[in-house]
Amino acid sequence: MPIDILTTEDLLHETPDAIAKEETLDVTTTLTPDMLRRMNAYWRAANYVSVGQIYLYDNPLLKEPLKLEHVKPLVVSHWGTTPGQNFIYVHLNRIIKKYDLDMFYVAGPGHGGPAIVGNVYLEGTWSEVYPNVTQDEAGLKKLFKQFSFPGGISSHVAPTTPGSIHEGGELGYSLSHAFGAAFDNPGLIVACVIGDGEAETASLATSWQSNKFLDPKTDGAVLPILHLNGYKISNPTVLARIEHEELEQFLRGCGWTPYFVEGEAPEKMHELMAATVDRAIEDIHRFQSNARSGNDITRPRWPVIVLKSPKGWTGPKVVNGLQIEGTFRSHQVPLLVDPQHPDHIKLLEAWMKSYKAEELFDENGRLIAELQELAPKGNRRMGANPHANGGILLHDLDMPDFHAHAVTVNSPGAVEVEDTLILGRFLRDVAKLNHDKRNFRVFGPDETVSNLLQAVFDVTNRQWDARKFSNDEFLAPDGRVLDSMLSENQCEGWLEGYLLTGRHGLFNSYEAFIRIIDSMFSQHAKWLKVCRELPWRRDISSLNYLLASHVWQQDHNGFTHQDPGFLDHVINKKADIVRCYLPADANCLLSVVDHCLRSRNYVNVVVAGKHALPQWLTMDQAVVHCTEGVGIWQWAGNDQDSEPDVVMACCGDTPTLEILAAVSILREHLPALKIRVVNVVDLMKLQPCTEHPHGLSECDYDSLFTKDKHIIFGFHGYPWLIHRLTYARTNRNLHVRGYKEEGTITTPFDMRVQNDLDRFHLVMDVIDRVSNLGSQGDYLKQQMKDKLIEHKHYIDAHGEDMPEIRNWKWSA
């Protein structure tokens, strides 16, 4: 069947002309003829290596006629974006050398893995990280075989790829990751390639607004390169099909200065791209110089490059009568080479030979010297940039003594405070101590004040580089808080980019709406999992979530704001990655967050309330309790001298309150009943130690919860999560009360009543399950039913909880 292959002569054919719009650039003097020749040759080499990775199992330099046995039995990859990314990479190499730039590459269309892997190999970094993949024919064979192959590497820009902080498997986060990397890195430029399919995602569309938060004085820069190749998997892309003027207006409206590089004739495209990249770097340097010299504090209109080139550029033009190059058909594997298509082996061979590898590699399979010289050296190579292996640059936080913020607890429950208000003062001190190191930030979607962390604004501001009005609060071009954009996706992406490049941070959010970034968390957890298996990947600071305004404190906002399911989602990930903490009071919260901020390579989820609740433990007690993660609260129970009749367990601030209130009722009315109270801070303690490193052994679990006594468990989230964590335990008498999707705008206590987590239901649970309580139990159960009716009538009449609920104090 017919196939058109681009030859070297085709690569220099000028149809149509490459064009530049909006700016007139002198494209004839940027590259010398020799530099143009060598850059085009380097691009050919990168394309050849990319095709080899996609297809070849053997015969990497085509020294013998290509046969079917030289091709992988299963060819899986993406070609369409790859040649465009190779083109970008070679131009970034030139600009790094010209200006001695500290730059690395974020591949938004990460399915173009052959491009980035191939370029990291050509520059020499891959062989330094993986010495078995040598710079010769044998190394090329290993490079080709390993790609998208069992026991090899992913087809995306995975953690296995040196120079990568962004896999690009799930699209949408490249630009927010790039900005996160640029914050507090004044010497860094992050080149961020954005696919036109990715540009259609909500997350990427929001990310264009990141330029309102970048301080040219104290931060680095991001150079977005919007790659318009026209197609997704089987559809055209929106930005490639709208009018040029509309795209230009869109980018300018988002605060960018667009430069367009359009065409398909390589010679003109190289010249235009070189001149355009030069102009963009000069713009960045001018903006930064003006800001840092104090001459210009206006917000820059940062450059963005729009590269419009054919999808599958330089690949097969027509196969079996269908156009491939420049269409969606080149998105993945443009040419099927298998026993069902034996004639395609010659087409693949012709395609690969069109790059003329014999001109690019010496007889040993090494890239020829004049092409090697085009790549930067040492850490200036994008694959070797230390920012892309952030643990190399990571420094410990200077941590304040959290004991200084301890709540004085003279007796359990005697004082009430807002837990996150106390935490805010601690975070203020963290921000203050690390201000000069510029390695700690607080992130969130406009909820820092709402979550009562406003003490941080005693020492810093919200970073904001757009217009300000006189009644604004805490806005400044340089601040340690990034919470002025109402996008959980954006904040998550910024924080991930910040952590991956060697800094520390905390994300605070309403509990219900952290679900917006479920998949982003998943991708980061997967990234950490793979990094743990790579000895050259250094540990980074943990991703820390503080979930406040939680399900039991959203009675004023209602049902839409009530969802504790992030915990269920998180525990699906690898046990050596995820940690979930539900501190019962402020002192426990301080101890937990101090631990989380010091940790490495985890995802820590901390759930804490912002409403005033009783405080149970002194700081010394809290430290011991949080270190153990779970324990018996001896002061609350009465089983010290005998076996308990029932275990009352709790996890979370509100369940702890209701469990203890139920215990106080039981101890008053059924004094002979032996009760053990167990509080859980570290949720993963409930799993067996064989399943999670924090899990309790069978012996330790039974010593707390017994082997056969009924356990009434008050839990913050969905009840079945506790059953799931404990399904393998010996004691099957577990009865969990938690959130069961009942909620509305109501009183705080009524939220608990609607979900059977209130003290009255909990007391009835005990009476129903513990035998031999006699008439005392019967009468107490009737009282509890009466109380529930009294509660309903009272809130309907008065709009608040009964005084005995609002004014309740612990008493044994």
Coordinates of C-alpha atoms in Angstrom, one line a residue, residues 447 449-452 510-513 548-563 608-612 739 742-752 754 799-801:
E447 CA -10.4 29.3 52.9
V449 CA -9.4 32.8 57.1
S450 CA -12.6 30.7 57.0
N451 CA -10.6 27.8 58.5
L452 CA -9.3 30.1 61.3
Y510 CA -13.1 22.5 53.3
E511 CA -13.4 18.8 53.7
A512 CA -16.2 18.3 51.2
F513 CA -14.5 20.2 48.4
A548 CA -11.3 21.8 58.2
S549 CA -14.9 23.0 58.0
H550 CA -15.7 19.4 58.1
V551 CA -18.8 17.3 57.7
W552 CA -20.0 17.8 61.3
Q553 CA -19.5 21.5 61.2
Q554 CA -21.4 22.4 58.0
D555 CA -24.8 22.6 59.6
H556 CA -25.0 26.2 58.4
N557 CA -24.1 25.4 54.8
G558 CA -26.1 22.2 54.5
F559 CA -26.0 18.9 52.6
T560 CA -23.8 20.1 49.7
H561 CA -20.9 20.8 52.1
Q562 CA -21.1 17.5 53.9
D563 CA -18.8 14.8 52.5
A608 CA -9.7 19.0 62.3
G609 CA -12.6 21.2 63.3
K610 CA -12.8 25.0 63.5
H611 CA -15.7 25.3 66.0
A612 CA -15.1 25.4 69.7
Y739 CA -21.9 9.8 58.4
E742 CA -28.1 12.5 56.1
G743 CA -27.8 16.3 56.4
T744 CA -29.2 19.7 55.8
I745 CA -29.1 23.1 57.3
T746 CA -29.8 22.4 60.9
T747 CA -28.1 22.6 64.3
P748 CA -24.7 20.9 65.0
F749 CA -26.2 18.3 67.4
D750 CA -29.1 17.5 65.0
M751 CA -26.5 16.7 62.3
R752 CA -25.3 13.9 64.6
Q754 CA -29.7 12.5 61.8
G799 CA -33.5 27.1 66.1
E800 CA -30.7 26.0 68.4
D801 CA -29.7 22.9 70.4

